[in-house]
PDB file of C-alpha atoms in Angstrom:
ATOM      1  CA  UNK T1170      87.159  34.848 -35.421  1.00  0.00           C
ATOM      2  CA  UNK T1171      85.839  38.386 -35.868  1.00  0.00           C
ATOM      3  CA  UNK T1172      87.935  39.043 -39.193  1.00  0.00           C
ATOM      4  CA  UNK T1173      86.327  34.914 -40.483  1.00  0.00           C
ATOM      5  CA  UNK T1174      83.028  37.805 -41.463  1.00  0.00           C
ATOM      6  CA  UNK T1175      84.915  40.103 -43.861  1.00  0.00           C
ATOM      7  CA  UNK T1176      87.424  37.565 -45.722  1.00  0.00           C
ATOM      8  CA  UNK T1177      84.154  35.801 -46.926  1.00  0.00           C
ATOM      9  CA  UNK T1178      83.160  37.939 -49.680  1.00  0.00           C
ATOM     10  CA  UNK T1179      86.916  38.874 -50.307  1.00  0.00           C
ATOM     11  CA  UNK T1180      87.464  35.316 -51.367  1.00  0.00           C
ATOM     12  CA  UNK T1181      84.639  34.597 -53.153  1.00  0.00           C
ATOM     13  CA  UNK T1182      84.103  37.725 -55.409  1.00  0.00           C
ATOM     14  CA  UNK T1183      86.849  36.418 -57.703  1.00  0.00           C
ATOM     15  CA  UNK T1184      85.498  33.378 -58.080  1.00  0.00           C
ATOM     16  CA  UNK T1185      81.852  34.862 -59.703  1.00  0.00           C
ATOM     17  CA  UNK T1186      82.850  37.435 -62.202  1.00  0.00           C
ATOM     18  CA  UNK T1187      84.764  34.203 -64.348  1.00  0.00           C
ATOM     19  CA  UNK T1188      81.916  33.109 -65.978  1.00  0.00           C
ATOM     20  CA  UNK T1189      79.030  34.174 -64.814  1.00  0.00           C
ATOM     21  CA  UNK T1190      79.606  38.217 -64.642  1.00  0.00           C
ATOM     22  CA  UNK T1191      80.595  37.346 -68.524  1.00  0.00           C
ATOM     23  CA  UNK T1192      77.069  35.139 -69.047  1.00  0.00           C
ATOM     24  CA  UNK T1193      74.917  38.346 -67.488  1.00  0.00           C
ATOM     25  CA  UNK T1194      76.305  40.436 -70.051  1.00  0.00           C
ATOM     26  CA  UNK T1195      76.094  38.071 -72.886  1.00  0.00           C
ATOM     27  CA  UNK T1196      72.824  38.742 -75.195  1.00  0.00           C
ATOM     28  CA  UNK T1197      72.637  35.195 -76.918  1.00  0.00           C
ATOM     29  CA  UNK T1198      73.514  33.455 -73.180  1.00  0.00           C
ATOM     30  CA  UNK T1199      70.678  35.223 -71.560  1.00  0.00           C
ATOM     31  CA  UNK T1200      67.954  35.222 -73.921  1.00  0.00           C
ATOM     32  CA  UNK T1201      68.697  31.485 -74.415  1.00  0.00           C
ATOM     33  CA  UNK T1202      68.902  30.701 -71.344  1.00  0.00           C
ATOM     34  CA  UNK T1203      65.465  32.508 -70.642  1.00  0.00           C
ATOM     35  CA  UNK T1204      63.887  30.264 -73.400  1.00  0.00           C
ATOM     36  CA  UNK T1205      65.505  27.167 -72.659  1.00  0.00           C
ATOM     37  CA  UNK T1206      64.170  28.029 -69.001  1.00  0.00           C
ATOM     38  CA  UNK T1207      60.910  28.403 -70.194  1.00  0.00           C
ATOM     39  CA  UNK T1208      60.763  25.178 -72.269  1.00  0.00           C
ATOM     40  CA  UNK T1209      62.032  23.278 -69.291  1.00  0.00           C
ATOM     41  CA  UNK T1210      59.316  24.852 -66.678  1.00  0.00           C
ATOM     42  CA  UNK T1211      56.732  23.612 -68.936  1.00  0.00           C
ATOM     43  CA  UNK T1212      57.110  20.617 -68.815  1.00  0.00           C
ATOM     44  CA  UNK T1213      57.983  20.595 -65.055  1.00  0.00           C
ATOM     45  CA  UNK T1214      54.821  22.360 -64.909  1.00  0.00           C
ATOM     46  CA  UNK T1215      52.529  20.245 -66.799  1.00  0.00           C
ATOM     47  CA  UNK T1216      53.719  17.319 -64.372  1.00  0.00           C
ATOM     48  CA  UNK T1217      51.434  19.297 -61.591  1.00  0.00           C
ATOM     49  CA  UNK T1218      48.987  21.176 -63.401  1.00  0.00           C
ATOM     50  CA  UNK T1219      47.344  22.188 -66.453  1.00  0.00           C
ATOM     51  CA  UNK T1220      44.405  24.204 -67.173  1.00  0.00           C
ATOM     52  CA  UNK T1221      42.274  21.534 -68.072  1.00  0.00           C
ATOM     53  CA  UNK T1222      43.089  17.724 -68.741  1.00  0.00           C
ATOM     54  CA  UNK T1223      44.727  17.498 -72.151  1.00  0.00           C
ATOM     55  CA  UNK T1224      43.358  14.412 -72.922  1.00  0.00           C
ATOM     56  CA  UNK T1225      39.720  14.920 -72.330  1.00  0.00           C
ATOM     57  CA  UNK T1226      37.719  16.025 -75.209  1.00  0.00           C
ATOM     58  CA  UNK T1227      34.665  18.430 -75.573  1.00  0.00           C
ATOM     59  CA  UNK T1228      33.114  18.263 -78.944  1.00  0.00           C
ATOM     60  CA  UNK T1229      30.349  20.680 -77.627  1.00  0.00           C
ATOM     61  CA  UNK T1230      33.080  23.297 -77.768  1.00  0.00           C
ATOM     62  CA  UNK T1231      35.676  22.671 -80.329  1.00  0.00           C
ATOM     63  CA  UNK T1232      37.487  25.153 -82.073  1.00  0.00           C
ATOM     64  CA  UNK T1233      36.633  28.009 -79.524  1.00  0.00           C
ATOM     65  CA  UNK T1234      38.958  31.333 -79.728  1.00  0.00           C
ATOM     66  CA  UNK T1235      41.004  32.346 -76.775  1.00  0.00           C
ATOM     67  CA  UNK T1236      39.023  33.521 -73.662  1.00  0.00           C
ATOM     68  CA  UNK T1237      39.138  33.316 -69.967  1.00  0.00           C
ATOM     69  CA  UNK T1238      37.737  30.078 -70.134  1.00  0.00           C
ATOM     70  CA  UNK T1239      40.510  28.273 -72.745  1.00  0.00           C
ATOM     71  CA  UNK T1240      43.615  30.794 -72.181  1.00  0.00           C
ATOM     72  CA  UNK T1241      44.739  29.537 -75.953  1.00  0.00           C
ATOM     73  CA  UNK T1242      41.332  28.414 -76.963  1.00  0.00           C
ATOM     74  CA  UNK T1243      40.045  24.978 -78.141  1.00  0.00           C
ATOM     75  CA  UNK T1244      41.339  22.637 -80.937  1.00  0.00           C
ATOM     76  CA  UNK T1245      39.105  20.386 -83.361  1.00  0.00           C
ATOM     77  CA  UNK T1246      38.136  17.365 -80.208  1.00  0.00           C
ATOM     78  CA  UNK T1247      37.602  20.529 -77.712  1.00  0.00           C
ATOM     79  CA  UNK T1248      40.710  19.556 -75.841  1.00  0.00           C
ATOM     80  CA  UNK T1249      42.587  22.883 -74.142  1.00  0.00           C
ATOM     81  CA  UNK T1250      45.314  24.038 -76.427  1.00  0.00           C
ATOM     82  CA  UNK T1251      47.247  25.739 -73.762  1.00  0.00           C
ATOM     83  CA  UNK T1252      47.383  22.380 -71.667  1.00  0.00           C
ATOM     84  CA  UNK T1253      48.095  20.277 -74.908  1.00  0.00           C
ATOM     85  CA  UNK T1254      51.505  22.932 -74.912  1.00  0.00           C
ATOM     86  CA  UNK T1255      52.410  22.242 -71.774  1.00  0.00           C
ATOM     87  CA  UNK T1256      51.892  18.911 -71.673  1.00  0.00           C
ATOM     88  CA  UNK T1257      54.283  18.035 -75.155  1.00  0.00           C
ATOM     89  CA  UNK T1258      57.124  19.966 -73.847  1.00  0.00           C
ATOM     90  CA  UNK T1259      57.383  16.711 -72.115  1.00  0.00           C
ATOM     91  CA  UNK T1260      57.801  15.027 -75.502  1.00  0.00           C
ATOM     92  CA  UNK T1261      60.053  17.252 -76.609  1.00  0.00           C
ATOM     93  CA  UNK T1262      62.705  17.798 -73.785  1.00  0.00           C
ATOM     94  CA  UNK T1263      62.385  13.713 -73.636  1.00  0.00           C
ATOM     95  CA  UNK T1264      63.131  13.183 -77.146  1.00  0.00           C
ATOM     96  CA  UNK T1265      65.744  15.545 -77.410  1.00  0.00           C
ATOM     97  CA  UNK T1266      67.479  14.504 -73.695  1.00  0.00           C
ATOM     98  CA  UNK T1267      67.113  11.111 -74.425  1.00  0.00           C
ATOM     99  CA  UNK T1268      68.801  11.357 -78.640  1.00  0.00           C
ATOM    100  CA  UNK T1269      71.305  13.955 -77.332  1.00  0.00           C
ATOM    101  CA  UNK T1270      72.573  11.631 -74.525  1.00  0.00           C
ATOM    102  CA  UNK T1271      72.996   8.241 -76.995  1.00  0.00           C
ATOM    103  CA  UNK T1272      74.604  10.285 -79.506  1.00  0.00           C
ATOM    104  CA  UNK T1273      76.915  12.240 -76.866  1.00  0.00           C
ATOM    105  CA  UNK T1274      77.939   8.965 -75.233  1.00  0.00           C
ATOM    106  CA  UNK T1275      78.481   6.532 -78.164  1.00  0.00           C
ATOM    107  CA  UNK T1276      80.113   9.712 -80.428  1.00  0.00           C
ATOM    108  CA  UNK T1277      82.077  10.802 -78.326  1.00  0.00           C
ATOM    109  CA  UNK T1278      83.220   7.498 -77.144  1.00  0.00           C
ATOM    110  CA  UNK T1279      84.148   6.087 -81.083  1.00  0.00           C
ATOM    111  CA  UNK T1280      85.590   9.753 -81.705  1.00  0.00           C
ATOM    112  CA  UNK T1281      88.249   9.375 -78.429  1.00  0.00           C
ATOM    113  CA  UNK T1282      89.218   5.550 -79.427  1.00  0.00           C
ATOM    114  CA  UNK T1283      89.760   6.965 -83.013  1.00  0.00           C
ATOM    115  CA  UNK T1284      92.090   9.615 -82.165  1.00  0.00           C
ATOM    116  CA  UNK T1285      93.881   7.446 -79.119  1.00  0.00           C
ATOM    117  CA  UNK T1286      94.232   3.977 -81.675  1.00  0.00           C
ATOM    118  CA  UNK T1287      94.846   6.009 -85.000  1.00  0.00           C
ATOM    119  CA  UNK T1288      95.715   4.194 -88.258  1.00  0.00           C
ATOM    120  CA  UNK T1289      92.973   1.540 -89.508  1.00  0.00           C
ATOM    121  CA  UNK T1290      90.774   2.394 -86.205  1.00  0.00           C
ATOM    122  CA  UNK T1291      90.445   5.531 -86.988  1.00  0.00           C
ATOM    123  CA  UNK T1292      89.628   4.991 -90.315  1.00  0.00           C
ATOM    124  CA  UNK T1293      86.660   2.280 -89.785  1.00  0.00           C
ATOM    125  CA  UNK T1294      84.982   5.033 -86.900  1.00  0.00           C
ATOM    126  CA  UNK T1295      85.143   7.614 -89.706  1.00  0.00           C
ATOM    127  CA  UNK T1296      83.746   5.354 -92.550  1.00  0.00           C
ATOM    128  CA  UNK T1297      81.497   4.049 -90.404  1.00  0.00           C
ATOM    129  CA  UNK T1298      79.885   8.041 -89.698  1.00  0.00           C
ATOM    130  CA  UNK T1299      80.002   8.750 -93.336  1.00  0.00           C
ATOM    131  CA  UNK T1300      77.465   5.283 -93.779  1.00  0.00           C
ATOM    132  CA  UNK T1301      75.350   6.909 -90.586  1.00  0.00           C
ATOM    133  CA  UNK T1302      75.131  10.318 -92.102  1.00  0.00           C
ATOM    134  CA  UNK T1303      73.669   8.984 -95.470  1.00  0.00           C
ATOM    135  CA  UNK T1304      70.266   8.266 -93.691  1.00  0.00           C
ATOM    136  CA  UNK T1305      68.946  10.886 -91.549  1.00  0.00           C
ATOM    137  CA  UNK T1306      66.819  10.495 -88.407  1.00  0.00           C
ATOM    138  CA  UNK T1307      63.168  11.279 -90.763  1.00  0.00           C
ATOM    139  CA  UNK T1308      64.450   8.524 -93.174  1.00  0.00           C
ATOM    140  CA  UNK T1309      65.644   6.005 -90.459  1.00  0.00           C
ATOM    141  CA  UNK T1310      62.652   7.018 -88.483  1.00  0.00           C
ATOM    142  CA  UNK T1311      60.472   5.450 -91.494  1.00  0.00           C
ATOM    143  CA  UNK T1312      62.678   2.043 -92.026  1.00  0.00           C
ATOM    144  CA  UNK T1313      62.524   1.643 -88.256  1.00  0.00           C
ATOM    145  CA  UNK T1314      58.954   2.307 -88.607  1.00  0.00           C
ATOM    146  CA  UNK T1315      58.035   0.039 -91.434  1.00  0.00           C
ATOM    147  CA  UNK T1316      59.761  -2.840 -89.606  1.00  0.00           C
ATOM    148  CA  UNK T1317      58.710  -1.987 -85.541  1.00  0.00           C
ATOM    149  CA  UNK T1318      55.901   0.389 -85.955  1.00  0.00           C
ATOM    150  CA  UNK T1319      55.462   4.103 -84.876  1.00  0.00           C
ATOM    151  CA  UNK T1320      56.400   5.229 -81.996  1.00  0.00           C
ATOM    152  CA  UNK T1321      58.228   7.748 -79.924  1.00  0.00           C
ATOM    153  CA  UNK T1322      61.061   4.854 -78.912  1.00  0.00           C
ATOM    154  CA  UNK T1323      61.260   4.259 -82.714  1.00  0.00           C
ATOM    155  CA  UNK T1324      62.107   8.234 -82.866  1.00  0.00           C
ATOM    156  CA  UNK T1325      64.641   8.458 -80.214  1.00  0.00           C
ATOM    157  CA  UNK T1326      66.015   5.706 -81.378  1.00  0.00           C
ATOM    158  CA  UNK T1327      66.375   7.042 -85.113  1.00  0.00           C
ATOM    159  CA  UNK T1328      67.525  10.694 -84.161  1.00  0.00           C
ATOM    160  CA  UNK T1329      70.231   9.268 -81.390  1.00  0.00           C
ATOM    161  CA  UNK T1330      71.635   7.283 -84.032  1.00  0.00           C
ATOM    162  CA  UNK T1331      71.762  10.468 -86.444  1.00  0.00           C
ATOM    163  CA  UNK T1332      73.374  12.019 -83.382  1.00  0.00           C
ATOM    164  CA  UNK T1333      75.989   9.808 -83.323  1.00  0.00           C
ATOM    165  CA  UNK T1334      78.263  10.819 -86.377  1.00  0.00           C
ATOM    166  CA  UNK T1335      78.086  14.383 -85.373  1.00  0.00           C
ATOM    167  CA  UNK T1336      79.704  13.829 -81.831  1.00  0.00           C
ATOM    168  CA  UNK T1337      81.948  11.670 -83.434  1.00  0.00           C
ATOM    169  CA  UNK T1338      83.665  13.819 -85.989  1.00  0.00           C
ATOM    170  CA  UNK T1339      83.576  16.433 -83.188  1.00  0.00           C
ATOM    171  CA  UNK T1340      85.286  14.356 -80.534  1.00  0.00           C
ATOM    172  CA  UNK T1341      88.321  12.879 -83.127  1.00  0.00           C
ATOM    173  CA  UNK T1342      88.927  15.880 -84.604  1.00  0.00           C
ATOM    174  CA  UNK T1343      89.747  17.883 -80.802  1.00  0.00           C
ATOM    175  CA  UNK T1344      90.919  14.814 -79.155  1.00  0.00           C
ATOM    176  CA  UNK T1345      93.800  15.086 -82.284  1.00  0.00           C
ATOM    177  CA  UNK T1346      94.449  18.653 -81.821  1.00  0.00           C
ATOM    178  CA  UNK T1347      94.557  17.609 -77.771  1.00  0.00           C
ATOM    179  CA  UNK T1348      96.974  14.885 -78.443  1.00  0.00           C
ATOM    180  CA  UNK T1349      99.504  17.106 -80.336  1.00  0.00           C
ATOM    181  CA  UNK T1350     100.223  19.195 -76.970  1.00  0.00           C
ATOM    182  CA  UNK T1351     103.234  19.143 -74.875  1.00  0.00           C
ATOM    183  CA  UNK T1352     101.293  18.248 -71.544  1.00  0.00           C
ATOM    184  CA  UNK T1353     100.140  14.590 -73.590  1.00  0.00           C
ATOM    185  CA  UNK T1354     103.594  14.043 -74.442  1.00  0.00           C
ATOM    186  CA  UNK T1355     104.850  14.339 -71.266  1.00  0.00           C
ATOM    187  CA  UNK T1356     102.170  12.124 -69.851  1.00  0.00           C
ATOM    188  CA  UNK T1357     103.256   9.748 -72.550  1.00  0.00           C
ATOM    189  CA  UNK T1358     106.848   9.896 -71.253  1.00  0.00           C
ATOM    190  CA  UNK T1359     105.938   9.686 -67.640  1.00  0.00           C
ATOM    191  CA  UNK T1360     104.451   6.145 -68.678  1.00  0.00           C
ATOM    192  CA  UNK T1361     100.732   6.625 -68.901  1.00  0.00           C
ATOM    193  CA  UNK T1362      98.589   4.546 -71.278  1.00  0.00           C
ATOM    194  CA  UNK T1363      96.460   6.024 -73.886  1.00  0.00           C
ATOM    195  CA  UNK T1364      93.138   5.194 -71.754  1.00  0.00           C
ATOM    196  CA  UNK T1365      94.386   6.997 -68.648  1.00  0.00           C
ATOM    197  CA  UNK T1366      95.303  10.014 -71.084  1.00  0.00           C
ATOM    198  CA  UNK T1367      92.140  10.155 -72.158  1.00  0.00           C
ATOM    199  CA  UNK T1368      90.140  10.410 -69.274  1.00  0.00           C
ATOM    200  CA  UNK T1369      92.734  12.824 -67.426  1.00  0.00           C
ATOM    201  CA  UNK T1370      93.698  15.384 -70.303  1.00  0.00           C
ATOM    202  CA  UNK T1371      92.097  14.351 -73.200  1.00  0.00           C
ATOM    203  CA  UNK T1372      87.890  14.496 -72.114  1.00  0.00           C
ATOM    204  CA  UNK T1373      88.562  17.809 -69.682  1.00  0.00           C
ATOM    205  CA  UNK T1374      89.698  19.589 -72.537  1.00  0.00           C
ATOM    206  CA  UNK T1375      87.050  18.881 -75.366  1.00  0.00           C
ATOM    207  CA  UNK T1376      84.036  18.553 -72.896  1.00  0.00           C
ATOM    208  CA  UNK T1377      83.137  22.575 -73.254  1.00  0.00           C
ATOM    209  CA  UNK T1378      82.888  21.668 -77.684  1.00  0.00           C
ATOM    210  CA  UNK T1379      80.923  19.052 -76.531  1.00  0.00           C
ATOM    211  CA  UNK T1380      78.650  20.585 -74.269  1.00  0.00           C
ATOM    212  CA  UNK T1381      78.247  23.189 -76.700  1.00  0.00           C
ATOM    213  CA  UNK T1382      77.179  21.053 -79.280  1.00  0.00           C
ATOM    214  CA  UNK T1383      75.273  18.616 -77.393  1.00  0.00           C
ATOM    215  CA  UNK T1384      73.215  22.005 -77.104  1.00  0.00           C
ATOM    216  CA  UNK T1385      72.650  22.806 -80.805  1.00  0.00           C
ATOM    217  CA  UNK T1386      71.746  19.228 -81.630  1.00  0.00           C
ATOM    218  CA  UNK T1387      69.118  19.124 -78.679  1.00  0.00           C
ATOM    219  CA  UNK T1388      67.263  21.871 -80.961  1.00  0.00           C
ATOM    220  CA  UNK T1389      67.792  19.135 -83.750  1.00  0.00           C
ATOM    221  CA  UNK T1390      66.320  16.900 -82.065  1.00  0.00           C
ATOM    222  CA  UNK T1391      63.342  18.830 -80.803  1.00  0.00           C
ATOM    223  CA  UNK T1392      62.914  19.917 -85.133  1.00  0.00           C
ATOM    224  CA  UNK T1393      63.480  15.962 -85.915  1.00  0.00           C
ATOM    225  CA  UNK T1394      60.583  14.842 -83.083  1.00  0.00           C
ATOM    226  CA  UNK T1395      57.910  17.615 -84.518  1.00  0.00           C
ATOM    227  CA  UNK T1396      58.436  16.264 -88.030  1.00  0.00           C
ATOM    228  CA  UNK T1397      58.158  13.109 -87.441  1.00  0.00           C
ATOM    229  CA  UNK T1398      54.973  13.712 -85.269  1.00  0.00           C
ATOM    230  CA  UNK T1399      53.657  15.279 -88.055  1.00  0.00           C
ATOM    231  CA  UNK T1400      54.309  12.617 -90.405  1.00  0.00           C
ATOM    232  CA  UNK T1401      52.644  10.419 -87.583  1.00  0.00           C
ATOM    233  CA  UNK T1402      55.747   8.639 -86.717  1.00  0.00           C
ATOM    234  CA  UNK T1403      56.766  10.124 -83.431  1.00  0.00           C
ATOM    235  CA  UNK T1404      54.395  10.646 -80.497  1.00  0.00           C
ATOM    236  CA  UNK T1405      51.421   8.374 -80.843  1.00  0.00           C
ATOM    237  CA  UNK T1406      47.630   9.693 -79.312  1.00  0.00           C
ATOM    238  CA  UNK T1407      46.582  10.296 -76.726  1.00  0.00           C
ATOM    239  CA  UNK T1408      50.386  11.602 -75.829  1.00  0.00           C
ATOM    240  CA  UNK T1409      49.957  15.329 -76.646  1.00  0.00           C
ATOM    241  CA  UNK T1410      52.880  16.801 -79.311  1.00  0.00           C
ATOM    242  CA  UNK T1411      53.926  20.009 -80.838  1.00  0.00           C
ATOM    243  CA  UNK T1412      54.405  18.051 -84.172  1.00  0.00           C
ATOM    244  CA  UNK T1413      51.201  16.292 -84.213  1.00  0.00           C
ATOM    245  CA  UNK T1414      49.059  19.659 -82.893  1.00  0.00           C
ATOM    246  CA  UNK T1415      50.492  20.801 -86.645  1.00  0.00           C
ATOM    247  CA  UNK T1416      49.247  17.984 -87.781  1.00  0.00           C
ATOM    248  CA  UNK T1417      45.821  18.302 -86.659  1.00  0.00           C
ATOM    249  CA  UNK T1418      45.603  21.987 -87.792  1.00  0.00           C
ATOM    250  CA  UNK T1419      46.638  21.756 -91.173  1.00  0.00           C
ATOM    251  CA  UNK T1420      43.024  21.111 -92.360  1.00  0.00           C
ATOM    252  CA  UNK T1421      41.542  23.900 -89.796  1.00  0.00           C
ATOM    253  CA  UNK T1422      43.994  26.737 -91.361  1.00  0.00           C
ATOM    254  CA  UNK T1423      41.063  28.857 -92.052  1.00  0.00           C
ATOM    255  CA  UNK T1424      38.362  28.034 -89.814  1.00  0.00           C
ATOM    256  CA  UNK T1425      41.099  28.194 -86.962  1.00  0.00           C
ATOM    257  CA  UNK T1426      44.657  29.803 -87.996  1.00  0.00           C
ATOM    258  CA  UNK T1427      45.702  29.890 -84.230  1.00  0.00           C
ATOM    259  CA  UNK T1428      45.683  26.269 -84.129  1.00  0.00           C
ATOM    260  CA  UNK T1429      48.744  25.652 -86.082  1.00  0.00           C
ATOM    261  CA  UNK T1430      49.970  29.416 -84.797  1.00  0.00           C
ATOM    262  CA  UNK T1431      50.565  28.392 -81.399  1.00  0.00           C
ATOM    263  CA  UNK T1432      52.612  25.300 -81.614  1.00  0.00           C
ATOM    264  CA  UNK T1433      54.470  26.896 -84.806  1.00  0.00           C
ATOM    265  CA  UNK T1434      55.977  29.710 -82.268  1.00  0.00           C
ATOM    266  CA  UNK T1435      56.167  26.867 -79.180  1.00  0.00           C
ATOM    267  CA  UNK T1436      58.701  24.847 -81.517  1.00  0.00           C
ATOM    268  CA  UNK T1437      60.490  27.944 -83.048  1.00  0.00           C
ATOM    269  CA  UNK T1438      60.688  29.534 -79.576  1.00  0.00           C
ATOM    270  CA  UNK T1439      62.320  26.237 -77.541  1.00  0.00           C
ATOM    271  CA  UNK T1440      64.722  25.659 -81.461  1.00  0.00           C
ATOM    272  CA  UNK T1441      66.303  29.619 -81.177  1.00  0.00           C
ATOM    273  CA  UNK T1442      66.336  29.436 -77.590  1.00  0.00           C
ATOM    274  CA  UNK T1443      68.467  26.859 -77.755  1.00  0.00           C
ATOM    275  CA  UNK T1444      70.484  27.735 -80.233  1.00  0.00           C
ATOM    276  CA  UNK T1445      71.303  31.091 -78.756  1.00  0.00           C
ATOM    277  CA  UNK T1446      72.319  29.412 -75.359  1.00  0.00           C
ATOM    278  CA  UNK T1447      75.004  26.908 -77.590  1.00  0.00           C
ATOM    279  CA  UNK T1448      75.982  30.169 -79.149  1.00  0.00           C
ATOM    280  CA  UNK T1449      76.203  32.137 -76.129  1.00  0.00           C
ATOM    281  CA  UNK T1450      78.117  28.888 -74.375  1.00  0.00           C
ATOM    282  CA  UNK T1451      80.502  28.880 -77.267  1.00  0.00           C
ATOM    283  CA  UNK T1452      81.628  32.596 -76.923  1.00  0.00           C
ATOM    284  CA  UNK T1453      81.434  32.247 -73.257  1.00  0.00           C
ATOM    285  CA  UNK T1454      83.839  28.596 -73.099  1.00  0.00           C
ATOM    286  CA  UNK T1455      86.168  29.865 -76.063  1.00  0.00           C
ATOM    287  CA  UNK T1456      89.395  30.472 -74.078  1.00  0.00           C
ATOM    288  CA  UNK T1457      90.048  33.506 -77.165  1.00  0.00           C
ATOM    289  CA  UNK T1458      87.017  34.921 -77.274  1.00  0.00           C
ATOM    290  CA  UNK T1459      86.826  34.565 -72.951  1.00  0.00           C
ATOM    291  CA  UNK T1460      90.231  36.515 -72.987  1.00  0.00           C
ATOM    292  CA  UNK T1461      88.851  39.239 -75.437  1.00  0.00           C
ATOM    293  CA  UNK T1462      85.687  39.854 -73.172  1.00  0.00           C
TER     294      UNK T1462
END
């Protein structure tokens, strides 16, 4: 009983320094992670509090600098710009969670059956993404709009189906380099079907490209939603937006430059963030580049 004490930290020290000893000292990983953290507490934020109600409006005061009053000043219907930030990280974390997910589900699904099935399967998945990538999410974003009208669901929607050629590509072409190794062959000898490979040795071994990717095209996404909020297809008022702020302060640029300053540097802030955490979690989940740490 008296030795139960010391063998705790004996056993798990080893277990830390794996990944997470490697993460600390990572630049990208940290600094990503930092944003990404940031992005993500804004929005959790804004669910409790905000400076002042984003949607009311103050005409009396529009267009008012930064003070102690309006942390990030006023825009042009003297709503709070620094609540009208925190409140479209919402948007933007939905967007991209939401895209990400259909894309990382239905991709990754059509890019295992291709590489399990082979031959004419195969063949009709990759077809199929080469027709999908020939109209990106802004251009499928404006057919879906000119038949269902704007809309954030119309967005999500558009950019999830954008998604979906990406994770598929990315799924067949590991799942094949997965299916070449001993380990599958053997399963296939000990009488396994190609579903149960799959989901035992097949998905466990591509998930870290995956999860790595799923986090580059989240910044995608959050890119895709601001342009098409801009273009007034995304977000619809009185639903604050990053894309549609831009919007707004395109015809202010010299009566108020801040205006389109501060959601510029909230949507290239949340985009490198997470691109620096996918490129940090790629160094970090490459067994080569793990061993050379």
């Amino acid at each position: 009983m008296s030795s139960l004490p010391v063998s705790l930290p004996s056993t798990s020290t080893p277990q830390l320094p794996g990944f997470w000893r490697r993460a600390m000292h990572h630049r990208s990983f940290v600094i990503g992670a930092v944003l990404s953290a940031l992005l993500i507490l804004a929005a959790a934020v804004s669910y409790v509090w905000t400076p002042w109600s984003p949607y009311e409006m103050d005409m009396a005061n529009k267009l008012q600098g930064p003070s102690s009053t309006h942390w990030l000043g006023t825009d042009v219907f003297g709503r709070d710009v620094a609540s009208l930030l925190l409140v479209g990280a919402r948007a933007s974390i939905l967007v991209g969670l939401i895209a990400v997910g259909i894309g990382l589900v239905v991709g990754t699904a059509l890019g295992l059956l291709a590489a399990a099935r082979r031959g004419w399967v195969e063949e009709a998945v990759m077809r199929l993404s080469d027709f999908t990538l020939a109209f990106p999410a802004i251009l499928s974003a404006i057919m879906m709009t000119a038949v269902f009208g704007p809309g954030i669901v119309n967005a999500i929607i558009a950019i999830g189906i954008y998604n979906i050629p990406t994770f598929a590509r990315i799924a067949r072409a590991s799942a094949n380099a997965v299916w070449s190794r001993e380990y599958v062959a053997a399963a296939r000898a000990c009488g396994k079907g190609a579903f149960a490979i799959t989901l035992q040795h097949v998905l466990p071994n591509i998930s870290a490209v995956l999860i790595v990717q799923s986090t580059i095209r989240f910044a995608i996404a959050i890119l895709a939603e601001a342009a098409l909020s801009y273009l007034g297809l995304g977000t619809q008022p009185p639903q604050p937006s990053w894309g549609r702020m831009l919007a707004e302060a395109q015809t202010m640029m010299w009566q108020a430059p801040l205006l389109a300053v501060f959601p510029g540097m909230a949507i290239a802030f949340a985009v490198l963030g997470l691109n620096l955490l996918g490129d940090g979690l790629r160094d970090l989940l490459d067994p080569r580049l793990a061993r050379a740490r």
